[in-house]
XYZ file of C-alpha atoms in Angstrom:
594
model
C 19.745 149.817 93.090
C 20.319 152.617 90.974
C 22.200 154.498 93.645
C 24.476 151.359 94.163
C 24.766 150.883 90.532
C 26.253 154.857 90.412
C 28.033 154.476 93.384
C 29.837 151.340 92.176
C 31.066 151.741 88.822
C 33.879 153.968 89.294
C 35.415 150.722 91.670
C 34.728 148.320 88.566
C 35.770 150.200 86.049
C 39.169 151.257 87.704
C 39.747 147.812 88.531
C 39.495 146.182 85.327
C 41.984 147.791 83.025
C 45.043 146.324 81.430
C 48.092 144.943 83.541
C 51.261 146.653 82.640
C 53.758 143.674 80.595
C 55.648 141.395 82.784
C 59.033 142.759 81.695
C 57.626 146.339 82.128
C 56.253 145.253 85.580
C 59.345 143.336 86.882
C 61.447 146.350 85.912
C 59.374 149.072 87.914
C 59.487 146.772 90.546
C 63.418 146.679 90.369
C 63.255 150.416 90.008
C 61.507 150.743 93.252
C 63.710 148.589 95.335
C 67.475 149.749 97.276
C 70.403 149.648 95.029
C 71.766 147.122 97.939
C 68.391 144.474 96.794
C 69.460 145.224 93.214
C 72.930 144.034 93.136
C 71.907 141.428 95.839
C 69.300 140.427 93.459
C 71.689 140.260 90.265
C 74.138 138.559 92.150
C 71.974 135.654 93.453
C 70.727 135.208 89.587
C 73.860 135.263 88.051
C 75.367 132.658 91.044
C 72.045 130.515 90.414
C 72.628 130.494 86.583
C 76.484 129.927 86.704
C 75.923 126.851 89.239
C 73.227 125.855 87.082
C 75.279 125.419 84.373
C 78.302 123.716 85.742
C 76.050 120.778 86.939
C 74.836 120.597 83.469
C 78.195 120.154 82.227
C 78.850 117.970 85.135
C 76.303 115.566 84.182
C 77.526 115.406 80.676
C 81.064 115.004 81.216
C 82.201 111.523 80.177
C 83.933 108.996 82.544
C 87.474 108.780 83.000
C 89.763 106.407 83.989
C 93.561 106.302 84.953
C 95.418 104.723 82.089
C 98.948 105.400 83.481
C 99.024 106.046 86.854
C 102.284 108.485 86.895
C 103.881 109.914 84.117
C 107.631 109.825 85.897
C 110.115 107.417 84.143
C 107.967 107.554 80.632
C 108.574 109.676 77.126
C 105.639 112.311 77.602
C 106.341 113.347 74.533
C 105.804 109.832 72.729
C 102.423 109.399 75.068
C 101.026 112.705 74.201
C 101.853 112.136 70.290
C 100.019 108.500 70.176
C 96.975 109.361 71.609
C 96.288 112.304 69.805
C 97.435 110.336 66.503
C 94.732 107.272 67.784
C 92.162 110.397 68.064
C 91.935 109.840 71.740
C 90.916 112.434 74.534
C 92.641 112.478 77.493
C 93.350 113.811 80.724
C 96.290 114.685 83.307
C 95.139 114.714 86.965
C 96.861 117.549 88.485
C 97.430 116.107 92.185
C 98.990 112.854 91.286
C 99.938 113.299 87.481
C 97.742 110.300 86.320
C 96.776 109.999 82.786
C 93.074 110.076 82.059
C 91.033 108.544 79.334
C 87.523 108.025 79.188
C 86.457 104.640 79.825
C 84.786 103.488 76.572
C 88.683 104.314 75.108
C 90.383 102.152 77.594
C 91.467 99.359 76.080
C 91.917 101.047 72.290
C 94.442 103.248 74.329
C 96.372 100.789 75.967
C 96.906 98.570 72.737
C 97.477 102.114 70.821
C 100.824 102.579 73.785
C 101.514 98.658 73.774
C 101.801 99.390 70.105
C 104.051 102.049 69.519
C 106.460 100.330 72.454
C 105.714 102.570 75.419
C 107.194 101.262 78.351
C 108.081 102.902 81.315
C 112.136 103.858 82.045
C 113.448 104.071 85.631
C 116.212 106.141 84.741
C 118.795 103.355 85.196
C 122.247 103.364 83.526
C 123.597 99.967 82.448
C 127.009 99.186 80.794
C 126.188 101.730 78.371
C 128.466 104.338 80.598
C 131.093 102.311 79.792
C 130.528 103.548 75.690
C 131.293 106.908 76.796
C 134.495 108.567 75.843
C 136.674 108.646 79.095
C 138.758 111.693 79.873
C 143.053 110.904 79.015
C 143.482 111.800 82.810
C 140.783 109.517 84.007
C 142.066 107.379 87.122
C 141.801 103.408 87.887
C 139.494 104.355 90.422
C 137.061 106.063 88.509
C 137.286 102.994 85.603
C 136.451 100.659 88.575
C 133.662 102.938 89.629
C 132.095 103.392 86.235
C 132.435 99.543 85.581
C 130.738 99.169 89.378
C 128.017 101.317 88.463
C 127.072 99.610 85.070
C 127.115 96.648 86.839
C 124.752 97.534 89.461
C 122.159 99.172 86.559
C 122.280 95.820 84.696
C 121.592 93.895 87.621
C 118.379 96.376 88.959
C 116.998 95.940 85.312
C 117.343 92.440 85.245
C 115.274 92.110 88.965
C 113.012 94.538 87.393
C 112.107 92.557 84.485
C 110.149 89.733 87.559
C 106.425 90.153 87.049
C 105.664 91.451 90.686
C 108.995 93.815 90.663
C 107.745 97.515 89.287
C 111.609 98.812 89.379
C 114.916 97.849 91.525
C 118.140 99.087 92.603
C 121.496 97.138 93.642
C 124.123 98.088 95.716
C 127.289 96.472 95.320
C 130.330 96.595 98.234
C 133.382 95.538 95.944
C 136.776 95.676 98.457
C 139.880 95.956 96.362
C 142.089 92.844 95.961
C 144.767 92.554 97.743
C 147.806 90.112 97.452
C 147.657 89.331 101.070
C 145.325 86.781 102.401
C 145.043 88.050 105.808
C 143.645 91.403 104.664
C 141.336 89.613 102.162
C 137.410 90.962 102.081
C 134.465 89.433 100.874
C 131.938 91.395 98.516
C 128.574 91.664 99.760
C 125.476 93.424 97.997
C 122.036 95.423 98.913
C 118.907 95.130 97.080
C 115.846 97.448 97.155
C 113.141 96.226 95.207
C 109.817 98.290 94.470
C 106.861 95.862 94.026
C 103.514 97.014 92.427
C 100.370 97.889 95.170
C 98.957 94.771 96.182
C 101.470 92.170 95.110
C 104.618 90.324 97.027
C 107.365 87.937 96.480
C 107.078 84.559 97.436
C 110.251 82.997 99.187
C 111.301 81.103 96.145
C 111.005 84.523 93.878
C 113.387 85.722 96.502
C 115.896 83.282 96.425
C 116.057 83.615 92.828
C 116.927 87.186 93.711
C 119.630 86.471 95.969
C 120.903 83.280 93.454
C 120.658 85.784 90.593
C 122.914 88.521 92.162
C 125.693 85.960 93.730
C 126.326 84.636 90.663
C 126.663 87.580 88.857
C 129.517 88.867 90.950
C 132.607 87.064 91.460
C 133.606 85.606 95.090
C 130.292 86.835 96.502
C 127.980 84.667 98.808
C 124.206 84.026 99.083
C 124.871 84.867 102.576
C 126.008 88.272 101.751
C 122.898 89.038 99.728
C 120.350 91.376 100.791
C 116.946 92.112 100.035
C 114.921 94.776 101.087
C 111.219 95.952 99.666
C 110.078 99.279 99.658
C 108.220 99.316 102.912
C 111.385 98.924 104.701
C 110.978 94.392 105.068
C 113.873 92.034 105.085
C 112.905 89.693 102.447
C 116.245 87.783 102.252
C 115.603 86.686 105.856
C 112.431 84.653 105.496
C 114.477 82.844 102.246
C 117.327 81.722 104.772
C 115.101 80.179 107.082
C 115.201 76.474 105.638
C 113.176 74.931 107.649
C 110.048 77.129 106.771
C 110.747 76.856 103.413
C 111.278 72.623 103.227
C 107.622 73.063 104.887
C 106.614 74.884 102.160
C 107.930 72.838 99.462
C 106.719 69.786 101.509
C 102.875 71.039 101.512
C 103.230 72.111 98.451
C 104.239 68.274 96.617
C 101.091 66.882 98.969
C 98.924 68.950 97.314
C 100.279 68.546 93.794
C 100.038 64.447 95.027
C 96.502 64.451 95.466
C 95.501 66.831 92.834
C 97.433 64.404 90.529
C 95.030 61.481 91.573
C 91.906 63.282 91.688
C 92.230 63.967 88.452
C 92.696 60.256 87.606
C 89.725 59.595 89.294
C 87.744 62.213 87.524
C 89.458 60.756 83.758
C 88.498 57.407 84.802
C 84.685 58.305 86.189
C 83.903 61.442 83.757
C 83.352 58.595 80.725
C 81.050 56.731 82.839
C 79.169 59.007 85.268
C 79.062 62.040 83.019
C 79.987 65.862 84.337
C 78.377 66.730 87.470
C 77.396 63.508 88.831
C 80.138 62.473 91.405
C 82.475 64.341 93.520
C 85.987 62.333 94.329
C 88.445 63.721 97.066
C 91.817 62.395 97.809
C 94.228 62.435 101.065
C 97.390 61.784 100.840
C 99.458 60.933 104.303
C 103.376 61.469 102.579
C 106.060 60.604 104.669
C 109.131 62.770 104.212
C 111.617 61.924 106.795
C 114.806 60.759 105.781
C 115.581 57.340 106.891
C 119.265 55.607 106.300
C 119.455 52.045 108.313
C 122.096 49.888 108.337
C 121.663 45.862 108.776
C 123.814 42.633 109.915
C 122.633 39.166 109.907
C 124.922 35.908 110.838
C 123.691 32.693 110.011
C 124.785 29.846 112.384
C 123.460 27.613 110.592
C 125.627 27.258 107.358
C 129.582 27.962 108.626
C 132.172 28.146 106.296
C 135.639 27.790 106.573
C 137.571 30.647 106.527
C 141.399 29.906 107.125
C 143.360 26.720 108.117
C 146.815 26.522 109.355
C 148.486 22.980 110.706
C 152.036 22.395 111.571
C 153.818 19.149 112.076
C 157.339 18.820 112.927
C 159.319 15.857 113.631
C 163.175 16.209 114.641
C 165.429 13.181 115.255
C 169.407 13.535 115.948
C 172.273 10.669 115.624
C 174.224 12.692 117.651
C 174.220 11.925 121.743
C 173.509 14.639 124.463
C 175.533 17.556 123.794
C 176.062 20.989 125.256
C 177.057 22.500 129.024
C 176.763 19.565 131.393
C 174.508 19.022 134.007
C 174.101 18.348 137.211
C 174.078 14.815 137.050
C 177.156 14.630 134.699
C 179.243 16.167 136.837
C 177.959 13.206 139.635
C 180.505 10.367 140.166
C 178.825 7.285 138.486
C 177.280 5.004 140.539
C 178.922 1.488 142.051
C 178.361 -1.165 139.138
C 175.867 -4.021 139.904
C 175.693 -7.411 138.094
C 172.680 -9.071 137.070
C 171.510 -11.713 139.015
C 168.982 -13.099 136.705
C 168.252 -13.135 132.985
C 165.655 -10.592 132.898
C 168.671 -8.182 134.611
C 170.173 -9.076 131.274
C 167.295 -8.006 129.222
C 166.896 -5.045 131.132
C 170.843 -4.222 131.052
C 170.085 -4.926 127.174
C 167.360 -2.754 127.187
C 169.435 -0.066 128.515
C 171.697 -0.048 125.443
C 172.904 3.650 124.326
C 171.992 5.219 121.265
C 173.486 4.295 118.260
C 174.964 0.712 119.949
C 174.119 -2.160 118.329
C 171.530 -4.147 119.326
C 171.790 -7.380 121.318
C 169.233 -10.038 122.234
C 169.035 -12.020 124.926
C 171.842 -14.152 124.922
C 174.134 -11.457 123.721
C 174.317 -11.667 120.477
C 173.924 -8.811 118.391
C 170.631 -8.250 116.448
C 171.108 -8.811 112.300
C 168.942 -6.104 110.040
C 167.421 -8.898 107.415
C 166.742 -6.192 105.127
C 170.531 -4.955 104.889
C 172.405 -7.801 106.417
C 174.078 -5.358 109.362
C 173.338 -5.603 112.506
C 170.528 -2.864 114.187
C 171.312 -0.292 115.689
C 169.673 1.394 118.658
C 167.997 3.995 117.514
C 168.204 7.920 118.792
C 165.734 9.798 120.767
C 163.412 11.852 117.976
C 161.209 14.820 118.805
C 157.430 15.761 117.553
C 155.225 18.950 117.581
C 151.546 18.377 115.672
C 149.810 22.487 115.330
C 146.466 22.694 113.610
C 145.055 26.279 113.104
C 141.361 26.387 111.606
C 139.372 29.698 110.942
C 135.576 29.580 110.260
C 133.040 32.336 109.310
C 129.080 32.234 109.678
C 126.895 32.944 107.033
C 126.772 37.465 107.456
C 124.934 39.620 105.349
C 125.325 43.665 105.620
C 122.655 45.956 103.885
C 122.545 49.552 103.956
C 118.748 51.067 103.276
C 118.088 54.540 102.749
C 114.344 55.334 102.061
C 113.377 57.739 99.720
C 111.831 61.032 100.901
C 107.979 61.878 99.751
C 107.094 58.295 100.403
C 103.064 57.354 100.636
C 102.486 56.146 103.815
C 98.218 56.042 103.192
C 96.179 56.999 100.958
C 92.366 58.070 101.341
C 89.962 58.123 98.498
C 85.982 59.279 99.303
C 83.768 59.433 95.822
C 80.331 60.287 96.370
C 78.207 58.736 92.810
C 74.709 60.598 92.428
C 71.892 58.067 91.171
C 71.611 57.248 87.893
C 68.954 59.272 86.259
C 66.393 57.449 83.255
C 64.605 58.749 80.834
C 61.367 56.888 80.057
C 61.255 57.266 75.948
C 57.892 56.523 75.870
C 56.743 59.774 77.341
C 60.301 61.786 77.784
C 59.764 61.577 82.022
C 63.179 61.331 83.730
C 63.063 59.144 87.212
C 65.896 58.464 89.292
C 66.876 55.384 90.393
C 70.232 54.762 93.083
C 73.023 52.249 91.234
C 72.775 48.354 92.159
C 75.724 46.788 94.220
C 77.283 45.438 91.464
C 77.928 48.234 89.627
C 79.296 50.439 92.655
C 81.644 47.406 92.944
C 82.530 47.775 89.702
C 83.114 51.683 90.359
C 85.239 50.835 93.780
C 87.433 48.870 91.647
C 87.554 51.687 88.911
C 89.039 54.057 91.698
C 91.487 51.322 93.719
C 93.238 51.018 90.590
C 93.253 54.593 89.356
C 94.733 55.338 92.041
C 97.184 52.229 93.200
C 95.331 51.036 95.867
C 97.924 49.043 98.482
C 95.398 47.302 100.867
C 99.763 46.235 102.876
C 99.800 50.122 103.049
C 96.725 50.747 104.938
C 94.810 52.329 102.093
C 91.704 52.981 101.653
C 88.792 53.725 99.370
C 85.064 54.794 99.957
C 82.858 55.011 96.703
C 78.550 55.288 97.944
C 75.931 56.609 96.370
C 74.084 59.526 97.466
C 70.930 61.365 95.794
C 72.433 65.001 95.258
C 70.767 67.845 96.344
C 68.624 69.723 93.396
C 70.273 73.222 94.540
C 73.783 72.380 94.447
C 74.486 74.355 91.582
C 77.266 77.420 92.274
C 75.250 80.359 92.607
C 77.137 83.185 91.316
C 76.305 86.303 93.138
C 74.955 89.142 90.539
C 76.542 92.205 90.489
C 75.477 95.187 92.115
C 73.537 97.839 89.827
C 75.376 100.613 91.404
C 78.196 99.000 90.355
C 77.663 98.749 86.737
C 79.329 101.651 84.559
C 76.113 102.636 83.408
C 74.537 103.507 86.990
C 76.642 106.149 87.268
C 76.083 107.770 84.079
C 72.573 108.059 84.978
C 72.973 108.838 88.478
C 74.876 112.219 87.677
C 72.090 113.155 84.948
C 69.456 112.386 87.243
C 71.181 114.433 89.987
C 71.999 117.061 87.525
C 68.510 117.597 86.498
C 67.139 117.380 90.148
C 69.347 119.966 91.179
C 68.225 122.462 88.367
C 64.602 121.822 89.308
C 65.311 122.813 92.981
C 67.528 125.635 91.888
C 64.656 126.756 89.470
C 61.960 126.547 92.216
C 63.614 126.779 95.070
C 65.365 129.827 94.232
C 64.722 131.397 90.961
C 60.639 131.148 90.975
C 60.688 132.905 94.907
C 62.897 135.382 93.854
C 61.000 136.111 90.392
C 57.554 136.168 92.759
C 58.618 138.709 95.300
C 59.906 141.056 92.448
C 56.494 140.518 90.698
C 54.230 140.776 94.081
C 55.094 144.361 94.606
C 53.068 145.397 91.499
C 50.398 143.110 92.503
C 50.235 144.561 96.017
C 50.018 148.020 94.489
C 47.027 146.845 92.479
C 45.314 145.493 94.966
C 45.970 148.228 97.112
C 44.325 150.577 94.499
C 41.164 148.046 93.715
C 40.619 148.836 97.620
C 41.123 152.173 97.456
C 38.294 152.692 94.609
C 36.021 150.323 95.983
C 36.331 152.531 98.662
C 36.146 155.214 96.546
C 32.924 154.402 94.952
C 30.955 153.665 98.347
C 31.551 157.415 99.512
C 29.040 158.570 97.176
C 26.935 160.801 99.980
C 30.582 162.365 101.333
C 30.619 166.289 100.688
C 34.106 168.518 100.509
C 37.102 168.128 97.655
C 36.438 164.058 97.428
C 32.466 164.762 96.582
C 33.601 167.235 94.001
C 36.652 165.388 92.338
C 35.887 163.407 89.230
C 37.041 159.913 88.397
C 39.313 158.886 85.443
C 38.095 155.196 84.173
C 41.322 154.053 81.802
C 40.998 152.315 78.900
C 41.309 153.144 74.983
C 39.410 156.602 76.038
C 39.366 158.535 78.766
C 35.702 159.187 80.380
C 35.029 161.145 82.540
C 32.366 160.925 85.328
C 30.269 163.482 86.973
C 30.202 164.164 90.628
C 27.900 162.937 92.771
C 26.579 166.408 93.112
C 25.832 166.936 89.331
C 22.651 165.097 89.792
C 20.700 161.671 88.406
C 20.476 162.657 84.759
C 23.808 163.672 84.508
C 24.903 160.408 86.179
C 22.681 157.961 84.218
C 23.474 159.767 80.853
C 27.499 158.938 82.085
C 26.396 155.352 82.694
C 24.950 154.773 79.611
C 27.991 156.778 77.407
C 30.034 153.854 79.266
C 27.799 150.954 78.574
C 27.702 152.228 74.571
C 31.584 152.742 74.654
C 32.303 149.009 76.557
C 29.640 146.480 77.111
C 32.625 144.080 78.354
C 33.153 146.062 81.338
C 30.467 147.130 82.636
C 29.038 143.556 82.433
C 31.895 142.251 84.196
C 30.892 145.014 87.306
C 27.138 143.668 87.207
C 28.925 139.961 87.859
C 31.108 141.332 90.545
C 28.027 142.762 92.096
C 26.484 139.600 91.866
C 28.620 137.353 93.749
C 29.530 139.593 96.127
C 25.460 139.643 96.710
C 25.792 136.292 96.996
């Protein structure tokens, strides 16, 4: 054991003296390696350390957001000087020249601009050219042109001012007068307008475009109005198609219809029912042709006279036959005949001329007793009797044209929930569905809210239905990556994960391999004396060289050659000088007994 002990405590003792410093040992390691690994090495720390702290500053860089998103058309000057005077950091995003503010200084920066009248400018010139001192020489033409230009500016900023217009220009086509009709031209205009991302003109904004433009120039049309966007689409064109508009326009005043008596139902209901206890929908069916009709009734019954015309003439002459003779005048009269009997007489009487006097039958001549004189026969008389008569029925002509937007039906469908009671004895609430009676009373509520025409076809639907306990609106929560504060926390979190892995996935490694070299090289030499130490019985230079234990004094061993004493004298000068160590060999001999 003895032998061992002597044989082993050169090992021990070499083994456990101090370790060099860290520093010392990471700079003899450095000192040891290729000048390539050294600037390798420096470069890789200095990279690790200079990416290190950008994502630190990454993380704690605040959040911006575009408060102007291009600085073209404003006063950069004016900008700049009211944000620094509000005490307000900003930004300018080099690719697309957007102004940057951080997030929590939004809003205090846009009433800060609002405030000091920042307003974009698109550059437009407006009458004010004409306030500019013309040249003596300057020409009719160029008056005209300046006063066409003006014109055109005041018109763009006008379209400009529209909510959904960012900026506009106008083009204006003025032909010169001329005093002959034949060669007589019609102005027309072009306009471009540039509408803000994600917003359009409805066809009646257009219009209002086109309207606004005509009547700002004199002699030109609607028709000769155009208007363009700027993705290259012919606005004007979906404005002049009438019949798609009048559709419009027509859906449009049904909707504002029933809206208008749904909410007559809801005033009329609410003060009953309460909020969220019926639901009331209303259809309109509006007619919107246009009807003209024209009517004519006779009545034969009741005739009236219109016109009458009658004519009665009666001529009589004294005078005898007159005018161009005859035929039979121009006959030779007849042979004469006497009458035979006293009728012959009579009849020869009879045949007295006009204008004769009058003889009876025993030829005397007839006395007038009225006048005394005798009577005359009298003279052939002529008479005409004309009635005319004109009658009219009983006519009546009406001329109906109906009005357009007419309600041809109406459909009302309220749905009541049931009546809910709260017991005050013990606070329960039971619900209970509404009696007949009182929906009646609710049906009747509606019909006249709304002018219920049973003639028109209308009709009106009010039952009661138990609504469903879930029918609240559920109102979807928003995302936590979307909140402003997610993100915050996401680029600290990734800040600090990224310094860990930089730390130990590439700085520890690379601060271990410098370090293992020196621990290689000690264990290397603990070998080497262990080794060392078991060669006690070797003979030649390694029997007769003496070992060097370090530590605060040198001491020196004898060879294994000098003998026992001079060995166990060594031992115990060591065990005087440092207890500490040589107990520590005695436990390393013990466990690797063990």
């Amino acid at each position: 054991m003895a032998d061992a002990a002597v044989d082993n405590v050169p090992a021990k003792a070499g083994a456990g003296g101090k370790p060099p410093l860290f520093g010392l040992n990471i700079l003899d390691n450095l000192s040891q390696m290729t000048m390539l690994r050294q600037v390798g090495l420096m470069v890789g720390l200095a990279a690790s350390v200079a990416i290190g702290f950008a994502v630190v500053l990454w993380s704690q860089q605040p959040d911006y957001r575009p408060l102007i998103g291009s600085l073209a058309g404003m006063d950069t000057k004016q900008v700049m000087d009211t944000l620094a005077a509000a005490d307000i950091a900003y930004n300018i995003e080099p690719n697309s020249g957007a102004l940057l503010v951080k997030s929590e200084d939004l809003a205090r920066a846009r009433l800060k601009l609002a405030a000091a009248g920042v307003a974009p400018s698109d550059g437009s010139i407006g009458f004010e050219i004409l306030d500019k001192d013309q040249g003596l020489g300057t020409s009719q033409f160029m008056e005209a042109t300046r006063y066409r230009r003006g014109l055109e500016g005041e018109l763009g900023r006008t379209i400009a001012s529209l909510n959904n217009v960012k900026a506009a220009r106008v083009h204006l086509a003025i032909p010169k007068s001329s005093v002959f009709v034949r060669d007589e031209r019609k102005p027309s205009a072009s306009v471009l307008v540039e509408l803000y991302q994600g917003r359009s003109l409805e066809p009646g904004q257009v219009m209002a475009i086109v309207n606004l433009v005509a009547a700002s120039v004199p002699e030109l049309t609607k028709s000769q109005v155009t208007v363009v966007d700027q993705k290259g689409t012919l606005l004007s064109d979906q404005a002049e198609n009438n019949e798609l508009a009048m559709a419009g326009k027509q859906f449009d005043y049904s909707r504002r219809m029933e809206s208008m008596l749904t909410q007559r139902v809801h005033n009329i209901l609410q003060p009953v029912l309460g909020n969220d206890r019926y639901k009331a929908e209303v259809s309109a069916d509006v007619d919107f042709s246009a009807v003209e009709s024209t009517s004519e009734q006779f009545n034969p019954d009741q005739p009236a006279l219109r016109s009458e015309q009658s004519v009665n003439e009666q001529r009589s002459s004294s005078l005898g036959p007159q005018g161009v003779p005859g035929a039979l005048s121009n006959q030779p009269p007849g042979p004469a005949t006497a009458p035979q009997t006293t009728g012959g007489a009579q009849a020869a009487a009879g045949m007295v001329q006009p204008g004769q006097p009058l003889l009876d039958a025993n030829g005397q001549q007839i006395m007038d007793p009225a006048t005394g004189q005798p009577m005359l026969a009298p003279y052939p008389a002529d008479k005409r009797l004309q009635s005319t008569r004109n009658f009219e029925l009983d006519r009546s002509i009406s001329h109906t044209r109906q009005q357009q937007g007419r309600v041809n039906r109406l459909s009302v469908a309220v749905v009541v929930d049931d009546q809910v009671k709260i017991n005050p004895a013990n606070g329960e609430t039971t619900r209970a569905p509404w009696s007949a009676d009182e929906m009646a009373r609710f049906t009747r509520l509606v019909q006249d809210a709304v002018g219920f025409d049973a003639s028109r076809g209308d009709s009106v639907s009010v039952i009661n239905v138990p609504f469903a306990a879930d029918r609240g609106e559920v109102i979807a929560e928003i995302a936590f990556y979307s909140q402003p504060w997610f993100w915050d926390i996401l680029k600290q979190v990734l800040g600090v994960v990224f310094i860990l892995a930089l730390v130990f996935g590439v700085l520890r490694p690379v601060l271990n391999n410098i370090t293992g070299n020196g621990k290689q090289q000690a264990g290397s030499g603990i070998d080497g004396d262990v080794e060392l130490g078991g060669m006690g019985g070797l003979d030649g230079e390694l029997a007769n060289d003496r070992v060097t234990l370090g530590g605060p004094q040198s001491i020196l061993l004898p060879s294994p050659s000098e003998g026992y004493d001079a060995q166990l004298n060594a031992i115990k000068s060591l065990v005087a000088e440092d207890p500490g160590r040589v107990a520590q060999v005695v436990k390393e001999w013990i466990n690797s007994d063990e």
